[in-house]
Every structure is written in C-alpha cells, then in structure tokens.
Coordinates of C-alpha atoms in Angstrom, one line a residue:
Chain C
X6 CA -34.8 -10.4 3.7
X7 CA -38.5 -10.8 4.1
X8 CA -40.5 -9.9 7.0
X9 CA -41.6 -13.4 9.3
X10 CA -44.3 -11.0 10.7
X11 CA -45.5 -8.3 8.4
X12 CA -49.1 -6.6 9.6
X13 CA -50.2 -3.5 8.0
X14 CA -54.0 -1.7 9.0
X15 CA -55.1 -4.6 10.7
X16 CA -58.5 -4.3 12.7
X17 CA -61.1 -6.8 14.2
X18 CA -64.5 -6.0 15.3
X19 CA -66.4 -8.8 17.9
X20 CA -69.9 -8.3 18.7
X21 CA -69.6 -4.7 17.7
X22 CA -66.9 -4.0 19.8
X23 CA -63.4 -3.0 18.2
X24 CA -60.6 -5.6 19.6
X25 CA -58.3 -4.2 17.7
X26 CA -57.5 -1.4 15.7
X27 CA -55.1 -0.2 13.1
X28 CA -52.3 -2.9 13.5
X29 CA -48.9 -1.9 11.9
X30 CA -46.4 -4.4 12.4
X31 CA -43.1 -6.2 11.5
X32 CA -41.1 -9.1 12.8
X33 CA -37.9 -10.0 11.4
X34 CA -36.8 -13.5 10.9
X35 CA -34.6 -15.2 13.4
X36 CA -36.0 -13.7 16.6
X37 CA -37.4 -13.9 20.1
X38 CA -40.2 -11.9 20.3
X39 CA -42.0 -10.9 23.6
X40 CA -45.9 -10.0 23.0
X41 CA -47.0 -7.9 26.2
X42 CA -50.0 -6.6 27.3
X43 CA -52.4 -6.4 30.0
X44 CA -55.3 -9.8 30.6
X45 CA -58.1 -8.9 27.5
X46 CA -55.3 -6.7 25.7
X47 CA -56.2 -9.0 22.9
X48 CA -52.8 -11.1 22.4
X49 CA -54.5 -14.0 22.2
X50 CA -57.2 -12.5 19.4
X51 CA -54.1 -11.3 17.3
X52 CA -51.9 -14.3 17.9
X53 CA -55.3 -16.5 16.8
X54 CA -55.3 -13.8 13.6
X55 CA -51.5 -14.2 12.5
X56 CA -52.5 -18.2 12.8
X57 CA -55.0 -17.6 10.2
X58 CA -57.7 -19.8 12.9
X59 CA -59.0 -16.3 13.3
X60 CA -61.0 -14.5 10.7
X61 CA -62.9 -11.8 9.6
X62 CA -60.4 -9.2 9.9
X63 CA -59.7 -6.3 8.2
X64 CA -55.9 -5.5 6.7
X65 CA -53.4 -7.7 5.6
X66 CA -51.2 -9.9 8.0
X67 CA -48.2 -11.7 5.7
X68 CA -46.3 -14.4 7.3
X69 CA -42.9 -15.0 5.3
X70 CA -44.2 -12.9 2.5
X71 CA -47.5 -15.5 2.3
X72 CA -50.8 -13.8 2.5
X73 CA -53.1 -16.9 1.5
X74 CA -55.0 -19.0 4.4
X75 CA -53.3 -22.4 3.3
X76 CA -49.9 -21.1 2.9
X77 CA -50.1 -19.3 6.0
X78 CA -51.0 -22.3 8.2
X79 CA -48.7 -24.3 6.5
X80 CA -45.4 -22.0 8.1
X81 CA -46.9 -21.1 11.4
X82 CA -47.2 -23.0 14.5
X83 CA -49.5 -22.0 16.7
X84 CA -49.8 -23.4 20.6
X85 CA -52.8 -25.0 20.3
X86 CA -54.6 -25.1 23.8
X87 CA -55.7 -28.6 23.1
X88 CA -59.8 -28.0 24.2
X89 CA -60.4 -29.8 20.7
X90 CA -59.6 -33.3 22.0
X91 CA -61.4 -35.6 24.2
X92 CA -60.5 -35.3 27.6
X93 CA -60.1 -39.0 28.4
X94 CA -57.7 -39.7 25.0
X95 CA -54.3 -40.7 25.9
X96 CA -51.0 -38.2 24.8
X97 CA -49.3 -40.5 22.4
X98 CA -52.9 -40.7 20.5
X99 CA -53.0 -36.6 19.9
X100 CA -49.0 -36.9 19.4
X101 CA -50.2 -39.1 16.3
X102 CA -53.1 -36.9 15.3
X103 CA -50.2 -34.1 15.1
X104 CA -48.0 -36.5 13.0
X105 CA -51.1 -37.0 10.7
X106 CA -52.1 -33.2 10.3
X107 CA -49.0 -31.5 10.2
X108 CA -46.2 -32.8 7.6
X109 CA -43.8 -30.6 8.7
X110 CA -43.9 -32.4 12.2
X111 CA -40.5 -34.4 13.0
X112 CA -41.1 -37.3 15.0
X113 CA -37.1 -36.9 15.8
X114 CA -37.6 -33.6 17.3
X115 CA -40.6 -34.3 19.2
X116 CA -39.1 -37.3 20.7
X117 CA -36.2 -34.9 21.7
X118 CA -38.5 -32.5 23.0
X119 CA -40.8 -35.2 25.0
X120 CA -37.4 -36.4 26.5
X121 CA -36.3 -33.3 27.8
X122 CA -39.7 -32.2 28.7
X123 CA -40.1 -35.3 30.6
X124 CA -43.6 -35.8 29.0
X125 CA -45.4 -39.3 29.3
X126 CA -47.6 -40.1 26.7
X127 CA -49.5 -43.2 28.6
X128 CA -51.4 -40.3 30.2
X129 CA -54.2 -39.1 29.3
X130 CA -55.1 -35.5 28.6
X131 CA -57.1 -35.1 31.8
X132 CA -54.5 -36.8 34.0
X133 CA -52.2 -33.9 33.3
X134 CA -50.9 -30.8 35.7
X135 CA -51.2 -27.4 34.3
X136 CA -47.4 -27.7 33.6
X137 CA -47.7 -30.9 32.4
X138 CA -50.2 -29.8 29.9
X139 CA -48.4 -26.6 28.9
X140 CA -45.1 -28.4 28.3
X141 CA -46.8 -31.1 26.2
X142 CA -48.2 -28.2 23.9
X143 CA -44.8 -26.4 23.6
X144 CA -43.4 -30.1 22.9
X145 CA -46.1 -30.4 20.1
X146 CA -46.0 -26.6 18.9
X147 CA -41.6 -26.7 18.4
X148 CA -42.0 -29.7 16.8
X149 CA -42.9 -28.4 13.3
X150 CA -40.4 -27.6 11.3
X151 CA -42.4 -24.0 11.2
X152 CA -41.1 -20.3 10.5
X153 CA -43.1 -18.8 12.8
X154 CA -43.9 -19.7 16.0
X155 CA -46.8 -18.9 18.4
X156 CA -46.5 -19.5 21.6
X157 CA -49.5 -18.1 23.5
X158 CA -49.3 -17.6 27.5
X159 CA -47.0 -20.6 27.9
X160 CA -46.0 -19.6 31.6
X161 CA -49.2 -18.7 33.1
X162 CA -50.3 -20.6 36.5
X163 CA -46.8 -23.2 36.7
X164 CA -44.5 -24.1 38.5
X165 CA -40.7 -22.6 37.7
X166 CA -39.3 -26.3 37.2
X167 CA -41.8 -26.5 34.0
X168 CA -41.0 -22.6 33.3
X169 CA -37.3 -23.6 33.2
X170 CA -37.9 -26.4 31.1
X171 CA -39.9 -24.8 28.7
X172 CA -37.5 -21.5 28.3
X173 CA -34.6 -23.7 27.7
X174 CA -36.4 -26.1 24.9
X175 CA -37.1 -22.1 22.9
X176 CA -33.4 -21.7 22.8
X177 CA -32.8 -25.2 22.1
X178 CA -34.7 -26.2 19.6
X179 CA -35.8 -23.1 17.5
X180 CA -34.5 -23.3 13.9
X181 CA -32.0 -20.6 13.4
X182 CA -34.0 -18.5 10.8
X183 CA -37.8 -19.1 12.8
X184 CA -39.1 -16.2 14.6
X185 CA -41.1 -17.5 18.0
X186 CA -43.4 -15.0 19.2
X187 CA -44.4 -15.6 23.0
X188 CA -47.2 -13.6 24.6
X189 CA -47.1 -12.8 28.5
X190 CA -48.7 -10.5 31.0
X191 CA -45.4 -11.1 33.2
X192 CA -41.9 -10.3 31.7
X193 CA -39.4 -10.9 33.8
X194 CA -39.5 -14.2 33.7
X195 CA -38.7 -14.4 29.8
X196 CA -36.9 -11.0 29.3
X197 CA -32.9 -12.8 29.1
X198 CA -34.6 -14.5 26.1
X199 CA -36.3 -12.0 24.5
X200 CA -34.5 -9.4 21.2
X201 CA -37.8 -7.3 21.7
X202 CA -41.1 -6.3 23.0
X203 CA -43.9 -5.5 21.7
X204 CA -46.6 -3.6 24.3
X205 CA -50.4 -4.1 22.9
X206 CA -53.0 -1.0 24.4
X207 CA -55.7 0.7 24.1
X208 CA -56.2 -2.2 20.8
X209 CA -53.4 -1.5 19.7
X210 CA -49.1 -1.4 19.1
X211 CA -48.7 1.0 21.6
X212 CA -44.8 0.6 21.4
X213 CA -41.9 -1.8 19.8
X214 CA -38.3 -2.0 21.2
X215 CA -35.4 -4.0 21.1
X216 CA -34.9 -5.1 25.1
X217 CA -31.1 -4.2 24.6
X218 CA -32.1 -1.1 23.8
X219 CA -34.1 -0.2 26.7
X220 CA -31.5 -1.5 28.8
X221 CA -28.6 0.4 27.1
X222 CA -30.7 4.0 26.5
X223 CA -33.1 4.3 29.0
X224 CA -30.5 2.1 32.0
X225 CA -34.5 0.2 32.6
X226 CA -35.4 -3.4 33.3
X227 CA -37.8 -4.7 30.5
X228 CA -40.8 -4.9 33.4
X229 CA -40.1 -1.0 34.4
X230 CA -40.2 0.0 30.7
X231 CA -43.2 -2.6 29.7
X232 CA -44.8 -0.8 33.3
X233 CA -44.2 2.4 32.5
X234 CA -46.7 2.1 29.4
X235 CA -49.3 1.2 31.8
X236 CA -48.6 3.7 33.6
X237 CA -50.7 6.8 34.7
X238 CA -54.2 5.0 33.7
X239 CA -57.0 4.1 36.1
X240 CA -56.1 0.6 36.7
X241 CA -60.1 -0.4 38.0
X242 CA -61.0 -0.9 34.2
Chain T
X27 CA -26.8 -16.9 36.0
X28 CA -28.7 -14.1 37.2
X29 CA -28.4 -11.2 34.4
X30 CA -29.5 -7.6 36.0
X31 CA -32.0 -6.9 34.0
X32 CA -31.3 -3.1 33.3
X33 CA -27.7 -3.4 31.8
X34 CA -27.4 -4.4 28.4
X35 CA -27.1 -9.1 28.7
X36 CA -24.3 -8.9 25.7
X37 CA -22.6 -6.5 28.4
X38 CA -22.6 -8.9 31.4
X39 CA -22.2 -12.0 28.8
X40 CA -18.7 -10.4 28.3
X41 CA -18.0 -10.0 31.7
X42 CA -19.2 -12.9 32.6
X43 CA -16.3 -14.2 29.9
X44 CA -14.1 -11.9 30.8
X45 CA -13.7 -13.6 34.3
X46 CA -13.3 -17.0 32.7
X47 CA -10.7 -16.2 30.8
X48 CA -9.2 -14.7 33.7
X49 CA -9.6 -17.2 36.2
X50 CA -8.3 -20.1 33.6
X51 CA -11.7 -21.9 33.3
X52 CA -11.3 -20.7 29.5
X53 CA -7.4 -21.0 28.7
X54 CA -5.7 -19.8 25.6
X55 CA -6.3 -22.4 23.0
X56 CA -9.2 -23.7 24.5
X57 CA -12.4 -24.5 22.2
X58 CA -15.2 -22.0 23.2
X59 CA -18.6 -23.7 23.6
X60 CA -21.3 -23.7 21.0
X61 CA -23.6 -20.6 20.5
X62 CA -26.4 -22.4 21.3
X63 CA -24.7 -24.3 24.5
X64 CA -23.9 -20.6 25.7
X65 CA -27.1 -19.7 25.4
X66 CA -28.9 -22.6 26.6
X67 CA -26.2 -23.0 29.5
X68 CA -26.9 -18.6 30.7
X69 CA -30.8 -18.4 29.8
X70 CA -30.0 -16.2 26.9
X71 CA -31.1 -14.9 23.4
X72 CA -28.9 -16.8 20.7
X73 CA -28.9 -13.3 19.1
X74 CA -27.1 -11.9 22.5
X75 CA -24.5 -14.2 22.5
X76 CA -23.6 -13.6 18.6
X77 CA -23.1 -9.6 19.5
X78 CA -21.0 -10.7 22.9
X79 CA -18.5 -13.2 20.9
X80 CA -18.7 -10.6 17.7
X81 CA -17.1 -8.2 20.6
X82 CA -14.8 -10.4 21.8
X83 CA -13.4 -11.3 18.5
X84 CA -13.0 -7.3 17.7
X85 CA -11.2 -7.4 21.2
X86 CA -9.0 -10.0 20.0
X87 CA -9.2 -12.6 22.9
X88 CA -11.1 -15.2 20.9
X89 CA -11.0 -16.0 17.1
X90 CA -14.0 -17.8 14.8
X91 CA -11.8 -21.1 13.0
X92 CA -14.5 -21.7 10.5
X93 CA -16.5 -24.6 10.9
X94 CA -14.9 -25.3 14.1
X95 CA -16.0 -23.0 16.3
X96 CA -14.9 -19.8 18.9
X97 CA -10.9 -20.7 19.9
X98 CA -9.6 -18.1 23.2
X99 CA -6.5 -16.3 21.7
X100 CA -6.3 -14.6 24.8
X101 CA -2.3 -13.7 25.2
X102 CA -0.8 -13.3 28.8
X103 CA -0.5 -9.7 28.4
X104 CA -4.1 -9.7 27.5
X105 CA -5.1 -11.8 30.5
X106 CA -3.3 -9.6 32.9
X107 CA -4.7 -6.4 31.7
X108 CA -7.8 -7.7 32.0
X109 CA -7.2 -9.3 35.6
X110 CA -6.1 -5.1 36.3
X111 CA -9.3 -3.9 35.0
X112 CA -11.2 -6.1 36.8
X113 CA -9.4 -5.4 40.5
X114 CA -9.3 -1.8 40.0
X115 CA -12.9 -1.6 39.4
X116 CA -13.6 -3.9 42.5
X117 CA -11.1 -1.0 44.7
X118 CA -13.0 1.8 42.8
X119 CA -16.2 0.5 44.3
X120 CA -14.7 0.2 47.9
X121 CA -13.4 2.8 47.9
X122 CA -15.9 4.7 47.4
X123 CA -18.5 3.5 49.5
X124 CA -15.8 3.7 52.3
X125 CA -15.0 7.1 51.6
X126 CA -19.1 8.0 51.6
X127 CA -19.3 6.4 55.1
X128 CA -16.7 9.6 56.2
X129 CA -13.8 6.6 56.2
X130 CA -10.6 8.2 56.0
X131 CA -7.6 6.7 53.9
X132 CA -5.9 5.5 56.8
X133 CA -8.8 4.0 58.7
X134 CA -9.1 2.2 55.0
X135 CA -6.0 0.9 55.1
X136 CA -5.9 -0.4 59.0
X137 CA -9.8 -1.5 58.8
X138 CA -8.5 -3.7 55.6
X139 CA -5.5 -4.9 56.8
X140 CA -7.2 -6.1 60.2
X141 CA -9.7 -7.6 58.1
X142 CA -7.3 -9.7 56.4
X143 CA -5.8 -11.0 59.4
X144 CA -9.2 -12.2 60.8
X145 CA -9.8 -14.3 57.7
X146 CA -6.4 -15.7 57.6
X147 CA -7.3 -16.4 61.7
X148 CA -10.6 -18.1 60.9
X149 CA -9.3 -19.9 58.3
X150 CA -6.8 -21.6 60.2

C-alpha cells in the first residue's frame, strides 16, 4: 500500500539559515498522526512544504505516491490560517470561495461539519473568537474529500468546549483511508487520538513511535516520552 | 472517559467493555455500537478500537456478522468468570495496600465488616 506521507532528504534553507535538515519520513495511510515539537521547531515550515504552498526545498516529499505540485494540492488539505481574506467579508462568502477552488469540497459535509461545529456564517471573519475562527478552518479543511490532511496548531489559545468539538469532528468525519496529520506543542490534549508521534529537533525527525507503543514498552504517557526528548538541553534558547 | 495515558487505550478500551458486559449494559445478543460511535463516544483512535474488538472477538465474547456489525456472544459462564476476574483484582489491590499499612488479616476482616455495617446504617 503506498505511503500518504513519503519524505526522503528533505532540507530547507531561509535567509541562510537551515530550517530543516535531512528529512526522512513516512506516513501510512489511514492514520492519526501527532506532529510535535517545540514553538519555531519548524512544523509549520514542513507542514507548509508537504502542502506544496512552500517551496524551494531540497529532496523529495510524495504525497500518495504524487510528487508533482498540481497533483499534490489536489489530495492534500491544508488548514489554511485564513490571513488571505478580507477581514470584513462574511463566512458563508469564503465558504463559497472554498466551493469554487476546491472540487473535491462537499457542500454535504461542510454543512454537517458547520452544524456540529455550531459555526454561523452571517459573521464576518473579524467578528470571530479564536475558537470560532479555528473551528471554522477545521470545518473548511475536513471538508475536502482529501487524502491527507494538515491540520496545523488547531488547539492553540481556545477554550476546551471548541477543543472538544474539534477532536470529535477528526474522528468523525475523516475518510477511513485519509491520514490527518495535526501539529501541537501540547500533547495531552490529543494523545487518545493519536496512532503516533513524530518529535521534530534540532531541524529535524528526532524520533517516530507508535503512542501504543510507548505506552506498552516504555509504561510512559505520550507528554513524558515527547518531554523526555527535550530533555537535558538548555531550555533559554 | 478518562484513559491513563501510560497504559496501552486498546487495554482500558477492553476493560472498559469488559465491565459492560458484566454489568448488563451490553447483554448477550445485543448489537455492539459502530466503530466510529465507539470512538467518537470514548475520545479515541478508530485504529484503537479495531485492535480492542479484534481482541474481543479472539476472546470470544463478541462476533463480527458481516455487514451488520459487532453482536456480544458473551455466554453466562463467560460473564461470570469475567465478573471473578474483575473482584479478585479489586481484593488484590486492598489487600495489599492494607497489608502495607501493617493491617493484619483480622483487623481486615473486622475493619471491613464494620465498614459495611455503617453504609447499610447511613443508607437507611
């Protein structure tokens, strides 16, 4: 079965500085993938790479066995932080401009999504609460009909109701054969949902594990273990 | 439900069914709820709850009817055993921490019986 994720000697330079370096790394389909790592780690550079919205990169980054821009974007759905649109334009007007853009988006699922999310779209964008705003884009992001899913930071800075919310509408509504890969600097919150981790340092995969695994071998909590690779390093960097 | 987050989830998702069946919530010949509703219902991986039913079929308490879902095939016998598991893991565990407090077996005995009493008392 091929590979949702498949990275190999992936590195990206920005302003002379190395973000990352030497990426190996593969995802099966069908899962729950936790992408850890401290603030500036770079999960968002490497989540913007796999999206194919980042570029010049060295190495090759496959998504579903597709290596070429267009076919990329068109399996991978990427939680767009919505800074592109006007500030003042109303929800059900970027709900549209998602409609137009993307034909694998269902209107069926999004208005399943919006219902449970409780999302309403005579708002406008800057009417919105942080959770608000991060439920709308995990509302808009499931609602492709993707095999790969990035979700990037959906829990940082709101309140648990919306955390809840958004949590249960991953299990819900993610096809059975899509991979979601959700980045966090916090994994407690998301580790019952997670089949592994992956810890980004130092630039790059510092270590990849099934959470089951860590539980079962090494009798840890996902946040000990994902702590532990922190551990012993000056923290005032 | 509140998983402990360093034992194995499949683990406490087969406890966690283990007490259903055994306090009737989930009878023989009841219809198991979906995958997904499991999942959705205890915060969990769909993945998780696959390997937990998988288990539970290999322990022959349910059985996968194709296209209709996870049926309890629980027998009494089954049940029971289960039930006997469960208690003497509960004494195991009082036990012990009695017995690490210097509690003898007879202060166990007296100290639960007199504890029994009083919540028959205050319930009345």
């Amino acid at each position: 079965m091929t590979n949702a994720i498949e990275i190999s000697n992936l590195s990206y330079r920005k302003n002379m500085r190395a973000i990352l370096a030497s990426i190996n790394l593969s995802i099966g389909a069908g899962k729950i993938v936790g992408l850890l790592g401290e603030n500036g780690a770079g999960k968002t550079t490497l989540m913007r790479l796999i999206a194919g919205v980042g570029k010049g990169y060295f190495g090759q980054i496959a998504i579903d066995g597709e290596t070429g821009i267009a076919e990329k974007k068109a399996v991978v759905s990427f939680s767009e932080p919505l800074t592109g649109f006007p500030r003042n334009m109303r929800i059900d007007r970027i709900v549209s401009f998602f409609e137009d853009v993307y034909p694998d988006f269902s209107d069926k699922r999004y208005n399943e999504l919006a219902g449970f999310l409780q999302i309403d779209e005579g708002l406008k964008l800057s009417q919105l609460s942080k959770g608000m705003r991060e439920k709308l884009i995990i509302g808009l992001t499931l609602s492709r009909d993707a095999k790969v899913y990035l979700l990037d930071e959906p829990f940082s800075g709101i309140d648990s109701m919306s955390r809840k919310k958004i949590i249960n509408s991953m299990i819900r509504w993610k096809p059975e054969t899509a991979t979601i890969l959700v980045s966090d600097h916090y994994v407690s919150e998301i580790a019952s949902i997670l089949d592994e981790v992956v810890i980004i340092k130092d630039q790059t995969v510092f270590d990849q594990k099934s959470t089951e695994e860590i539980r079962e071998k090494f009798g840890q909590s996902i946040e000990d273990y994902y702590e532990k690779a922190y551990e012993g390093r000056d923290s005032n960097d | 439900m509140q998983f402990d987050d360093k034992v194995p989830i499949y683990y406490q998702i087969k406890e966690y069914i283990y007490r259903q069946i055994i306090t009737g919530k989930l009878a023989p010949g009841d219809k198991m709820p979906s995958v997904r509703q499991l999942a959705v219902d205890l915060t969990v991986n769909v993945n998780t709850i696959q390997r937990a039913l998988s288990e539970l079929t290999a322990e022959n308490l349910i059985e996968p009817k194709r296209g209709k879902g996870n049926f309890v095939t629980a027998t009494d016998q089954q049940i029971s055993e289960l039930k006997e598991q469960l208690i003497n893991e509960h004494l195991q565990q009082l036990y012990k921490n009695l017995r690490e407090l210097n509690v003898s077996d007879e202060e166990i005995l007296n100290d639960l019986g007199r504890y029994i009493d009083k919540q028959r008392d205050d319930q009345k």
